[in-house]
PDB file of C-alpha atoms in Angstrom:
ATOM      1  CA  MET A  27       0.000   0.000   0.000  1.00  0.00           C
ATOM      2  CA  ARG A  28       1.360   3.378  -0.986  1.00  0.00           C
ATOM      3  CA  CYS A  29      -0.447   5.695   1.434  1.00  0.00           C
ATOM      4  CA  PHE A  30      -3.732   6.426   3.182  1.00  0.00           C
ATOM      5  CA  ASN A  31      -5.959   9.012   1.495  1.00  0.00           C
ATOM      6  CA  VAL A  32      -7.400  10.884   4.452  1.00  0.00           C
ATOM      7  CA  GLU A  33     -10.868  12.460   4.235  1.00  0.00           C
ATOM      8  CA  SER A  34     -11.306  14.112   7.646  1.00  0.00           C
ATOM      9  CA  ASP A  35      -9.641  15.218  10.879  1.00  0.00           C
ATOM     10  CA  SER A  36     -11.193  12.262  12.711  1.00  0.00           C
ATOM     11  CA  GLU A  37      -9.824   9.810  10.145  1.00  0.00           C
ATOM     12  CA  LEU A  38      -6.353  11.342  10.480  1.00  0.00           C
ATOM     13  CA  GLU A  39      -6.488  10.956  14.267  1.00  0.00           C
ATOM     14  CA  ARG A  40      -7.515   7.306  13.982  1.00  0.00           C
ATOM     15  CA  ILE A  41      -4.693   6.508  11.552  1.00  0.00           C
ATOM     16  CA  GLU A  42      -2.228   8.302  13.813  1.00  0.00           C
ATOM     17  CA  ALA A  43      -3.428   6.342  16.869  1.00  0.00           C
ATOM     18  CA  ILE A  44      -3.125   3.000  15.064  1.00  0.00           C
ATOM     19  CA  ALA A  45       0.326   3.898  13.741  1.00  0.00           C
ATOM     20  CA  LYS A  46       1.443   4.840  17.251  1.00  0.00           C
ATOM     21  CA  SER A  47       0.088   1.608  18.755  1.00  0.00           C
ATOM     22  CA  THR A  48       1.933  -0.495  16.159  1.00  0.00           C
ATOM     23  CA  GLY A  49       5.164   1.469  16.298  1.00  0.00           C
ATOM     24  CA  LYS A  50       4.940   2.488  12.651  1.00  0.00           C
ATOM     25  CA  LYS A  51       4.870   5.731  10.700  1.00  0.00           C
ATOM     26  CA  ALA A  52       1.848   5.860   8.423  1.00  0.00           C
ATOM     27  CA  PRO A  53       2.209   7.489   4.968  1.00  0.00           C
ATOM     28  CA  ILE A  54      -0.740   9.790   4.271  1.00  0.00           C
ATOM     29  CA  SER A  55      -2.245  11.947   1.572  1.00  0.00           C
ATOM     30  CA  ILE A  56      -5.160  14.274   2.243  1.00  0.00           C
ATOM     31  CA  ARG A  57      -8.121  14.398  -0.132  1.00  0.00           C
ATOM     32  CA  VAL A  58      -9.157  18.000  -0.617  1.00  0.00           C
ATOM     33  CA  ASN A  59     -12.556  19.176  -1.793  1.00  0.00           C
ATOM     34  CA  PRO A  60     -12.015  22.141  -4.177  1.00  0.00           C
ATOM     35  CA  ASN A  61     -15.719  23.074  -4.466  1.00  0.00           C
ATOM     36  CA  VAL A  62     -15.716  22.655  -8.247  1.00  0.00           C
ATOM     37  CA  ASP A  63     -18.844  21.699 -10.174  1.00  0.00           C
ATOM     38  CA  ALA A  64     -17.997  18.717 -12.399  1.00  0.00           C
ATOM     39  CA  LYS A  65     -21.282  19.183 -14.321  1.00  0.00           C
ATOM     40  CA  THR A  66     -22.203  15.533 -14.082  1.00  0.00           C
ATOM     41  CA  HIS A  67     -24.986  13.476 -12.495  1.00  0.00           C
ATOM     42  CA  PRO A  68     -25.464  14.687  -8.885  1.00  0.00           C
ATOM     43  CA  TYR A  69     -24.957  11.166  -7.511  1.00  0.00           C
ATOM     44  CA  ILE A  70     -21.427  11.027  -8.937  1.00  0.00           C
ATOM     45  CA  SER A  71     -20.400  14.610  -8.267  1.00  0.00           C
ATOM     46  CA  THR A  72     -17.753  14.520  -5.541  1.00  0.00           C
ATOM     47  CA  GLY A  73     -16.012  17.900  -5.601  1.00  0.00           C
ATOM     48  CA  LEU A  74     -18.626  20.305  -4.210  1.00  0.00           C
ATOM     49  CA  LYS A  75     -19.032  21.429  -0.601  1.00  0.00           C
ATOM     50  CA  ALA A  76     -22.457  19.767  -0.677  1.00  0.00           C
ATOM     51  CA  ASN A  77     -20.750  16.410  -1.286  1.00  0.00           C
ATOM     52  CA  LYS A  78     -19.477  14.191   1.530  1.00  0.00           C
ATOM     53  CA  PHE A  79     -15.988  13.792   0.134  1.00  0.00           C
ATOM     54  CA  GLY A  80     -12.689  15.288   1.190  1.00  0.00           C
ATOM     55  CA  VAL A  81     -11.565  18.181   3.343  1.00  0.00           C
ATOM     56  CA  ASP A  82     -12.571  21.742   2.464  1.00  0.00           C
ATOM     57  CA  ILE A  83      -9.591  23.053   0.518  1.00  0.00           C
ATOM     58  CA  ASP A  84      -9.554  26.218   2.643  1.00  0.00           C
ATOM     59  CA  GLU A  85      -9.189  24.110   5.806  1.00  0.00           C
ATOM     60  CA  ALA A  86      -6.768  21.519   4.454  1.00  0.00           C
ATOM     61  CA  ILE A  87      -3.603  23.438   5.304  1.00  0.00           C
ATOM     62  CA  ASN A  88      -4.285  23.118   9.041  1.00  0.00           C
ATOM     63  CA  LEU A  89      -4.778  19.380   8.702  1.00  0.00           C
ATOM     64  CA  TYR A  90      -1.521  19.099   6.768  1.00  0.00           C
ATOM     65  CA  LYS A  91       0.276  21.029   9.517  1.00  0.00           C
ATOM     66  CA  LYS A  92      -1.133  18.611  12.084  1.00  0.00           C
ATOM     67  CA  ALA A  93       0.057  15.613  10.093  1.00  0.00           C
ATOM     68  CA  HIS A  94       3.464  17.179   9.440  1.00  0.00           C
ATOM     69  CA  GLN A  95       4.036  17.706  13.165  1.00  0.00           C
ATOM     70  CA  SER A  96       3.094  14.135  14.093  1.00  0.00           C
ATOM     71  CA  GLN A  97       5.826  11.612  14.891  1.00  0.00           C
ATOM     72  CA  HIS A  98       3.605   8.825  13.579  1.00  0.00           C
ATOM     73  CA  LEU A  99       2.543  10.252  10.209  1.00  0.00           C
ATOM     74  CA  SER A 100       4.456  10.960   7.005  1.00  0.00           C
ATOM     75  CA  VAL A 101       2.972  13.404   4.501  1.00  0.00           C
ATOM     76  CA  GLN A 102       3.351  12.005   0.988  1.00  0.00           C
ATOM     77  CA  GLY A 103       0.834  13.598  -1.316  1.00  0.00           C
ATOM     78  CA  LEU A 104      -2.387  15.410  -2.077  1.00  0.00           C
ATOM     79  CA  ASP A 105      -5.536  13.830  -3.481  1.00  0.00           C
ATOM     80  CA  CYS A 106      -8.444  15.401  -5.386  1.00  0.00           C
ATOM     81  CA  HIS A 107     -11.331  13.720  -7.206  1.00  0.00           C
ATOM     82  CA  ILE A 108     -14.250  15.872  -8.358  1.00  0.00           C
ATOM     83  CA  GLY A 109     -16.617  13.358  -9.932  1.00  0.00           C
ATOM     84  CA  SER A 110     -17.257  10.776 -12.612  1.00  0.00           C
ATOM     85  CA  GLN A 111     -18.393  10.729 -16.263  1.00  0.00           C
ATOM     86  CA  ILE A 112     -17.016  14.241 -16.874  1.00  0.00           C
ATOM     87  CA  THR A 113     -17.013  15.278 -20.524  1.00  0.00           C
ATOM     88  CA  ASP A 114     -15.454  18.750 -20.253  1.00  0.00           C
ATOM     89  CA  VAL A 115     -11.819  19.359 -19.323  1.00  0.00           C
ATOM     90  CA  ALA A 116     -12.542  22.764 -17.721  1.00  0.00           C
ATOM     91  CA  PRO A 117     -13.637  21.444 -14.273  1.00  0.00           C
ATOM     92  CA  PHE A 118     -10.486  19.306 -14.065  1.00  0.00           C
ATOM     93  CA  LEU A 119      -8.232  22.268 -14.768  1.00  0.00           C
ATOM     94  CA  ASP A 120     -10.202  24.520 -12.411  1.00  0.00           C
ATOM     95  CA  ALA A 121      -9.689  22.005  -9.607  1.00  0.00           C
ATOM     96  CA  LEU A 122      -6.014  21.594 -10.510  1.00  0.00           C
ATOM     97  CA  ASP A 123      -5.399  25.340 -10.255  1.00  0.00           C
ATOM     98  CA  LYS A 124      -6.840  25.333  -6.728  1.00  0.00           C
ATOM     99  CA  VAL A 125      -4.773  22.281  -5.795  1.00  0.00           C
ATOM    100  CA  LEU A 126      -1.546  23.881  -7.046  1.00  0.00           C
ATOM    101  CA  THR A 127      -2.256  27.026  -5.036  1.00  0.00           C
ATOM    102  CA  LEU A 128      -2.554  24.841  -1.940  1.00  0.00           C
ATOM    103  CA  VAL A 129       0.712  23.069  -2.801  1.00  0.00           C
ATOM    104  CA  GLU A 130       2.489  26.443  -2.930  1.00  0.00           C
ATOM    105  CA  GLN A 131       1.093  27.339   0.493  1.00  0.00           C
ATOM    106  CA  LEU A 132       2.232  24.005   1.912  1.00  0.00           C
ATOM    107  CA  ASN A 133       5.711  24.457   0.474  1.00  0.00           C
ATOM    108  CA  ALA A 134       5.901  27.836   2.203  1.00  0.00           C
ATOM    109  CA  HIS A 135       5.313  26.019   5.512  1.00  0.00           C
ATOM    110  CA  GLY A 136       8.022  23.457   4.780  1.00  0.00           C
ATOM    111  CA  ILE A 137       5.535  20.707   3.872  1.00  0.00           C
ATOM    112  CA  ASN A 138       6.605  18.915   0.711  1.00  0.00           C
ATOM    113  CA  ILE A 139       4.117  17.149  -1.548  1.00  0.00           C
ATOM    114  CA  HIS A 140       5.720  14.220  -3.376  1.00  0.00           C
ATOM    115  CA  HIS A 141       2.781  13.245  -5.568  1.00  0.00           C
ATOM    116  CA  LEU A 142      -0.552  14.600  -6.777  1.00  0.00           C
ATOM    117  CA  ASP A 143      -3.402  12.116  -7.167  1.00  0.00           C
ATOM    118  CA  LEU A 144      -5.855  13.925  -9.436  1.00  0.00           C
ATOM    119  CA  GLY A 145      -8.391  11.102  -9.337  1.00  0.00           C
ATOM    120  CA  GLY A 146     -10.447   9.853 -12.235  1.00  0.00           C
ATOM    121  CA  GLY A 147     -13.696  10.942 -13.808  1.00  0.00           C
ATOM    122  CA  VAL A 148     -12.866  11.091 -17.527  1.00  0.00           C
ATOM    123  CA  GLY A 149     -16.156  10.331 -19.263  1.00  0.00           C
ATOM    124  CA  ILE A 150     -16.922   8.067 -22.211  1.00  0.00           C
ATOM    125  CA  ASP A 151     -19.394   8.164 -25.094  1.00  0.00           C
ATOM    126  CA  TYR A 152     -22.674   6.540 -24.059  1.00  0.00           C
ATOM    127  CA  GLU A 153     -25.090   8.577 -26.182  1.00  0.00           C
ATOM    128  CA  GLY A 154     -23.021  10.609 -28.622  1.00  0.00           C
ATOM    129  CA  GLU A 155     -21.374  12.782 -25.964  1.00  0.00           C
ATOM    130  CA  GLN A 156     -18.382  14.891 -26.976  1.00  0.00           C
ATOM    131  CA  THR A 157     -15.654  13.405 -24.795  1.00  0.00           C
ATOM    132  CA  ILE A 158     -12.361  14.797 -23.563  1.00  0.00           C
ATOM    133  CA  ASN A 159      -9.265  14.666 -25.754  1.00  0.00           C
ATOM    134  CA  ILE A 160      -7.057  12.578 -23.463  1.00  0.00           C
ATOM    135  CA  GLN A 161      -3.743  13.728 -24.907  1.00  0.00           C
ATOM    136  CA  ALA A 162      -4.741  17.399 -24.634  1.00  0.00           C
ATOM    137  CA  TYR A 163      -5.844  16.780 -21.036  1.00  0.00           C
ATOM    138  CA  ILE A 164      -2.512  15.145 -20.150  1.00  0.00           C
ATOM    139  CA  ASN A 165      -0.544  17.930 -21.824  1.00  0.00           C
ATOM    140  CA  ALA A 166      -2.495  20.572 -19.888  1.00  0.00           C
ATOM    141  CA  ILE A 167      -1.715  18.802 -16.601  1.00  0.00           C
ATOM    142  CA  ILE A 168       1.988  18.447 -17.390  1.00  0.00           C
ATOM    143  CA  ASN A 169       2.252  22.109 -18.383  1.00  0.00           C
ATOM    144  CA  LYS A 170       0.712  23.194 -15.095  1.00  0.00           C
ATOM    145  CA  VAL A 171       2.307  20.719 -12.704  1.00  0.00           C
ATOM    146  CA  GLY A 172       5.849  20.310 -13.956  1.00  0.00           C
ATOM    147  CA  PRO A 173       8.100  17.521 -12.571  1.00  0.00           C
ATOM    148  CA  THR A 174       5.847  16.418  -9.669  1.00  0.00           C
ATOM    149  CA  GLU A 175       4.669  12.779  -9.848  1.00  0.00           C
ATOM    150  CA  ILE A 176       1.054  12.606 -11.061  1.00  0.00           C
ATOM    151  CA  ILE A 177      -1.434   9.799 -10.389  1.00  0.00           C
ATOM    152  CA  LEU A 178      -4.622   9.450 -12.444  1.00  0.00           C
ATOM    153  CA  GLU A 179      -7.472   6.944 -12.065  1.00  0.00           C
ATOM    154  CA  PRO A 180      -9.210   6.730 -15.475  1.00  0.00           C
ATOM    155  CA  GLY A 181     -10.990   3.418 -14.871  1.00  0.00           C
ATOM    156  CA  ARG A 182     -14.206   4.153 -16.788  1.00  0.00           C
ATOM    157  CA  ALA A 183     -12.254   5.586 -19.714  1.00  0.00           C
ATOM    158  CA  ILE A 184     -10.245   2.350 -19.966  1.00  0.00           C
ATOM    159  CA  VAL A 185     -12.921  -0.329 -19.546  1.00  0.00           C
ATOM    160  CA  GLY A 186     -16.300   1.366 -20.017  1.00  0.00           C
ATOM    161  CA  ASN A 187     -16.701   0.841 -23.750  1.00  0.00           C
ATOM    162  CA  ALA A 188     -15.013  -2.578 -23.623  1.00  0.00           C
ATOM    163  CA  GLY A 189     -17.927  -4.248 -21.828  1.00  0.00           C
ATOM    164  CA  ILE A 190     -21.186  -5.465 -23.395  1.00  0.00           C
ATOM    165  CA  PHE A 191     -24.200  -6.793 -21.494  1.00  0.00           C
ATOM    166  CA  ILE A 192     -26.136  -9.471 -23.403  1.00  0.00           C
ATOM    167  CA  THR A 193     -29.764 -10.243 -22.661  1.00  0.00           C
ATOM    168  CA  LYS A 194     -32.512 -12.365 -24.208  1.00  0.00           C
ATOM    169  CA  VAL A 195     -36.040 -11.220 -25.078  1.00  0.00           C
ATOM    170  CA  GLU A 196     -38.339 -13.608 -23.215  1.00  0.00           C
ATOM    171  CA  PHE A 197     -41.764 -12.040 -23.779  1.00  0.00           C
ATOM    172  CA  LEU A 198     -43.350  -9.186 -25.710  1.00  0.00           C
ATOM    173  CA  LYS A 199     -46.510  -7.430 -24.629  1.00  0.00           C
ATOM    174  CA  GLN A 200     -48.255  -4.254 -25.688  1.00  0.00           C
ATOM    175  CA  ASN A 201     -51.086  -2.200 -24.298  1.00  0.00           C
ATOM    176  CA  SER A 202     -52.760   0.957 -25.517  1.00  0.00           C
ATOM    177  CA  GLU A 203     -49.861   3.135 -24.325  1.00  0.00           C
ATOM    178  CA  HIS A 204     -46.672   1.077 -24.105  1.00  0.00           C
ATOM    179  CA  SER A 205     -44.767  -1.771 -25.707  1.00  0.00           C
ATOM    180  CA  PHE A 206     -42.792  -3.876 -23.253  1.00  0.00           C
ATOM    181  CA  ALA A 207     -39.996  -6.321 -24.036  1.00  0.00           C
ATOM    182  CA  ILE A 208     -39.468  -8.485 -20.956  1.00  0.00           C
ATOM    183  CA  VAL A 209     -35.849  -9.626 -21.045  1.00  0.00           C
ATOM    184  CA  ASP A 210     -33.926 -12.032 -18.835  1.00  0.00           C
ATOM    185  CA  GLY A 211     -31.553  -9.280 -17.692  1.00  0.00           C
ATOM    186  CA  ALA A 212     -32.612  -6.928 -14.922  1.00  0.00           C
ATOM    187  CA  MET A 213     -31.663  -4.006 -12.721  1.00  0.00           C
ATOM    188  CA  ASN A 214     -29.730  -6.314 -10.412  1.00  0.00           C
ATOM    189  CA  ASP A 215     -27.456  -7.141 -13.377  1.00  0.00           C
ATOM    190  CA  LEU A 216     -27.062  -3.619 -14.805  1.00  0.00           C
ATOM    191  CA  LEU A 217     -28.156  -1.007 -12.285  1.00  0.00           C
ATOM    192  CA  ARG A 218     -27.101   2.179 -14.076  1.00  0.00           C
ATOM    193  CA  PRO A 219     -30.298   2.739 -16.127  1.00  0.00           C
ATOM    194  CA  SER A 220     -32.669   2.555 -13.152  1.00  0.00           C
ATOM    195  CA  PHE A 221     -30.274   4.186 -10.656  1.00  0.00           C
ATOM    196  CA  TYR A 222     -28.920   7.071 -12.747  1.00  0.00           C
ATOM    197  CA  ASN A 223     -31.449   6.983 -15.589  1.00  0.00           C
ATOM    198  CA  ALA A 224     -28.340   6.217 -17.650  1.00  0.00           C
ATOM    199  CA  TYR A 225     -28.439   5.534 -21.372  1.00  0.00           C
ATOM    200  CA  HIS A 226     -26.918   2.416 -22.946  1.00  0.00           C
ATOM    201  CA  GLN A 227     -27.123   1.874 -26.692  1.00  0.00           C
ATOM    202  CA  VAL A 228     -29.128  -1.270 -27.547  1.00  0.00           C
ATOM    203  CA  LEU A 229     -28.118  -3.305 -30.595  1.00  0.00           C
ATOM    204  CA  PRO A 230     -29.682  -6.523 -31.914  1.00  0.00           C
ATOM    205  CA  ILE A 231     -27.436  -9.588 -31.927  1.00  0.00           C
ATOM    206  CA  THR A 232     -30.008 -11.804 -33.571  1.00  0.00           C
ATOM    207  CA  GLN A 233     -32.959 -10.366 -35.409  1.00  0.00           C
ATOM    208  CA  THR A 234     -35.946 -12.063 -37.018  1.00  0.00           C
ATOM    209  CA  PRO A 235     -37.194 -10.438 -40.273  1.00  0.00           C
ATOM    210  CA  THR A 236     -40.772 -10.796 -39.050  1.00  0.00           C
ATOM    211  CA  GLY A 237     -40.096  -8.956 -35.794  1.00  0.00           C
ATOM    212  CA  THR A 238     -42.543  -6.380 -34.452  1.00  0.00           C
ATOM    213  CA  LYS A 239     -41.213  -2.844 -34.897  1.00  0.00           C
ATOM    214  CA  ALA A 240     -42.181  -0.454 -32.111  1.00  0.00           C
ATOM    215  CA  GLN A 241     -40.905   1.891 -29.429  1.00  0.00           C
ATOM    216  CA  TRP A 242     -39.982  -0.716 -26.837  1.00  0.00           C
ATOM    217  CA  ASP A 243     -39.250  -0.423 -23.127  1.00  0.00           C
ATOM    218  CA  LEU A 244     -36.739  -3.119 -22.173  1.00  0.00           C
ATOM    219  CA  VAL A 245     -37.776  -4.304 -18.728  1.00  0.00           C
ATOM    220  CA  GLY A 246     -36.633  -7.116 -16.485  1.00  0.00           C
ATOM    221  CA  PRO A 247     -38.504  -9.696 -14.396  1.00  0.00           C
ATOM    222  CA  ILE A 248     -37.871  -8.046 -11.017  1.00  0.00           C
ATOM    223  CA  CYS A 249     -40.964  -7.069  -9.046  1.00  0.00           C
ATOM    224  CA  GLU A 250     -40.782  -3.283  -9.243  1.00  0.00           C
ATOM    225  CA  THR A 251     -41.428  -0.675 -11.918  1.00  0.00           C
ATOM    226  CA  GLY A 252     -37.903   0.692 -11.597  1.00  0.00           C
ATOM    227  CA  ASP A 253     -36.605  -2.494 -13.196  1.00  0.00           C
ATOM    228  CA  PHE A 254     -35.723  -1.351 -16.714  1.00  0.00           C
ATOM    229  CA  LEU A 255     -32.651  -1.397 -18.951  1.00  0.00           C
ATOM    230  CA  ALA A 256     -33.807   0.997 -21.674  1.00  0.00           C
ATOM    231  CA  LYS A 257     -36.897   2.985 -22.619  1.00  0.00           C
ATOM    232  CA  ASN A 258     -38.482   4.096 -25.892  1.00  0.00           C
ATOM    233  CA  ARG A 259     -36.051   2.287 -28.212  1.00  0.00           C
ATOM    234  CA  THR A 260     -37.124   1.704 -31.800  1.00  0.00           C
ATOM    235  CA  LEU A 261     -36.455  -1.987 -32.445  1.00  0.00           C
ATOM    236  CA  SER A 262     -37.917  -4.862 -34.424  1.00  0.00           C
ATOM    237  CA  LEU A 263     -38.248  -7.638 -31.858  1.00  0.00           C
ATOM    238  CA  THR A 264     -39.338 -11.240 -31.640  1.00  0.00           C
ATOM    239  CA  GLU A 265     -39.386 -13.417 -28.542  1.00  0.00           C
ATOM    240  CA  GLY A 266     -36.067 -15.246 -28.391  1.00  0.00           C
ATOM    241  CA  ASP A 267     -33.997 -12.386 -29.850  1.00  0.00           C
ATOM    242  CA  TYR A 268     -30.699 -11.507 -28.180  1.00  0.00           C
ATOM    243  CA  LEU A 269     -29.784  -7.876 -27.533  1.00  0.00           C
ATOM    244  CA  ALA A 270     -26.491  -6.174 -26.645  1.00  0.00           C
ATOM    245  CA  LEU A 271     -26.400  -3.227 -24.243  1.00  0.00           C
ATOM    246  CA  MET A 272     -23.213  -1.391 -25.061  1.00  0.00           C
ATOM    247  CA  SER A 273     -20.690   0.430 -22.839  1.00  0.00           C
ATOM    248  CA  ALA A 274     -21.384  -1.799 -19.838  1.00  0.00           C
ATOM    249  CA  GLY A 275     -17.752  -2.315 -18.825  1.00  0.00           C
ATOM    250  CA  ALA A 276     -17.712   0.294 -16.046  1.00  0.00           C
ATOM    251  CA  TYR A 277     -20.003   0.056 -13.015  1.00  0.00           C
ATOM    252  CA  GLY A 278     -21.732  -2.972 -14.513  1.00  0.00           C
ATOM    253  CA  PHE A 279     -20.858  -6.174 -12.693  1.00  0.00           C
ATOM    254  CA  THR A 280     -19.361  -4.202  -9.787  1.00  0.00           C
ATOM    255  CA  MET A 281     -22.782  -2.664  -9.034  1.00  0.00           C
ATOM    256  CA  SER A 282     -24.709  -5.881  -9.571  1.00  0.00           C
ATOM    257  CA  SER A 283     -26.475  -7.683  -6.732  1.00  0.00           C
ATOM    258  CA  ASN A 284     -28.572 -10.702  -5.826  1.00  0.00           C
ATOM    259  CA  TYR A 285     -31.754  -8.654  -5.465  1.00  0.00           C
ATOM    260  CA  ASN A 286     -34.879 -10.781  -5.929  1.00  0.00           C
ATOM    261  CA  THR A 287     -32.766 -13.890  -5.285  1.00  0.00           C
ATOM    262  CA  ARG A 288     -31.139 -13.644  -8.698  1.00  0.00           C
ATOM    263  CA  PRO A 289     -27.711 -15.215  -9.229  1.00  0.00           C
ATOM    264  CA  ARG A 290     -25.251 -12.825 -10.828  1.00  0.00           C
ATOM    265  CA  VAL A 291     -24.284 -13.291 -14.467  1.00  0.00           C
ATOM    266  CA  ALA A 292     -21.231 -14.926 -15.987  1.00  0.00           C
ATOM    267  CA  GLU A 293     -18.457 -12.853 -17.538  1.00  0.00           C
ATOM    268  CA  VAL A 294     -16.736 -13.808 -20.793  1.00  0.00           C
ATOM    269  CA  MET A 295     -13.434 -12.291 -21.906  1.00  0.00           C
ATOM    270  CA  VAL A 296     -13.034 -11.844 -25.656  1.00  0.00           C
ATOM    271  CA  SER A 297      -9.642 -11.321 -27.299  1.00  0.00           C
ATOM    272  CA  GLY A 298      -9.555 -11.245 -31.071  1.00  0.00           C
ATOM    273  CA  GLU A 299     -11.162 -14.453 -32.316  1.00  0.00           C
ATOM    274  CA  SER A 300     -10.900 -16.246 -28.962  1.00  0.00           C
ATOM    275  CA  HIS A 301     -13.055 -16.088 -25.851  1.00  0.00           C
ATOM    276  CA  GLN A 302     -13.072 -17.585 -22.380  1.00  0.00           C
ATOM    277  CA  CYS A 303     -15.412 -17.589 -19.392  1.00  0.00           C
ATOM    278  CA  VAL A 304     -13.537 -15.704 -16.667  1.00  0.00           C
ATOM    279  CA  ARG A 305     -16.339 -15.642 -14.081  1.00  0.00           C
ATOM    280  CA  GLU A 306     -18.934 -18.387 -13.835  1.00  0.00           C
ATOM    281  CA  ARG A 307     -22.615 -17.610 -13.393  1.00  0.00           C
ATOM    282  CA  GLU A 308     -23.678 -17.935  -9.774  1.00  0.00           C
ATOM    283  CA  THR A 309     -26.118 -20.666  -8.785  1.00  0.00           C
ATOM    284  CA  VAL A 310     -29.069 -20.423  -6.429  1.00  0.00           C
ATOM    285  CA  GLN A 311     -27.056 -22.560  -4.001  1.00  0.00           C
ATOM    286  CA  ASP A 312     -24.314 -19.890  -4.004  1.00  0.00           C
ATOM    287  CA  LEU A 313     -26.818 -17.414  -2.595  1.00  0.00           C
ATOM    288  CA  TYR A 314     -27.308 -19.242   0.679  1.00  0.00           C
ATOM    289  CA  VAL A 315     -24.069 -21.178   1.063  1.00  0.00           C
ATOM    290  CA  LYS A 316     -22.930 -18.895   3.909  1.00  0.00           C
ATOM    291  CA  GLU A 317     -26.279 -18.804   5.696  1.00  0.00           C
ATOM    292  CA  ARG A 318     -26.878 -20.693   8.945  1.00  0.00           C
ATOM    293  CA  LEU A 319     -30.080 -21.690  10.752  1.00  0.00           C
ATOM    294  CA  TYR A 320     -30.534 -20.108  14.146  1.00  0.00           C
ATOM    295  CA  GLU A 321     -30.304 -22.861  16.722  1.00  0.00           C
ATOM    296  CA  ILE A 322     -32.643 -22.548  19.681  1.00  0.00           C
TER     297      ILE A 322
END
């Protein structure tokens, strides 16, 4: 482990106490909250004062002084993460300017910052969004920061568009207002649509020429109305068709659950012309293997 990213005074005190009790010196970095609007979904905005994350950037210097004076803590870096699925470079650079001002203030107090962890958040194209030019973003950081070590966490940008969620159309039904395609996938498998109202492109894998063309809502078999994967998609569907929900590589399986007693799906890795199952589908038995009857 490189260092602890500290989010509060209380957390710093706990780390210090544990380090003291074990006779060690704990390496720490403090996560600062720059109060920058990332202009993303409010659930994944993490850099505003209204968000729970980090230490107010105006108060961080006092916490750094406290850590610097401790015999059981070693100041290593500074951490800042303002949100996820960000498609404009401006909020990143705004936050970086505030971070660099803080670094200068720390240097003036004899507190050296060895690395800057600027977090992640670089968005991907789900629905035709104009995304960030990665090279231009990196160049802008290097020009501002100089020789200091930089850490970035672009997880979504790396794996988001590499993942595809496959589901089967089980039943079709239509009423006077809506057309529903009941698929075998559900919100427990891919939570983003129902949780964030997120968009995933839907493409047919198999398609029958005699399929019914309509504006379909793709819904799962879970017992609540919030169980949907897509809404109002123009598709020609027949029961038994397979559909691909694109850009499911980030926050897909990691946000899945066993809600409604549903085993989680298998994962298949594809490389060129080859493929391999890298995670087996859970069984119903897997769901209760760790449960125990209460003995009276």
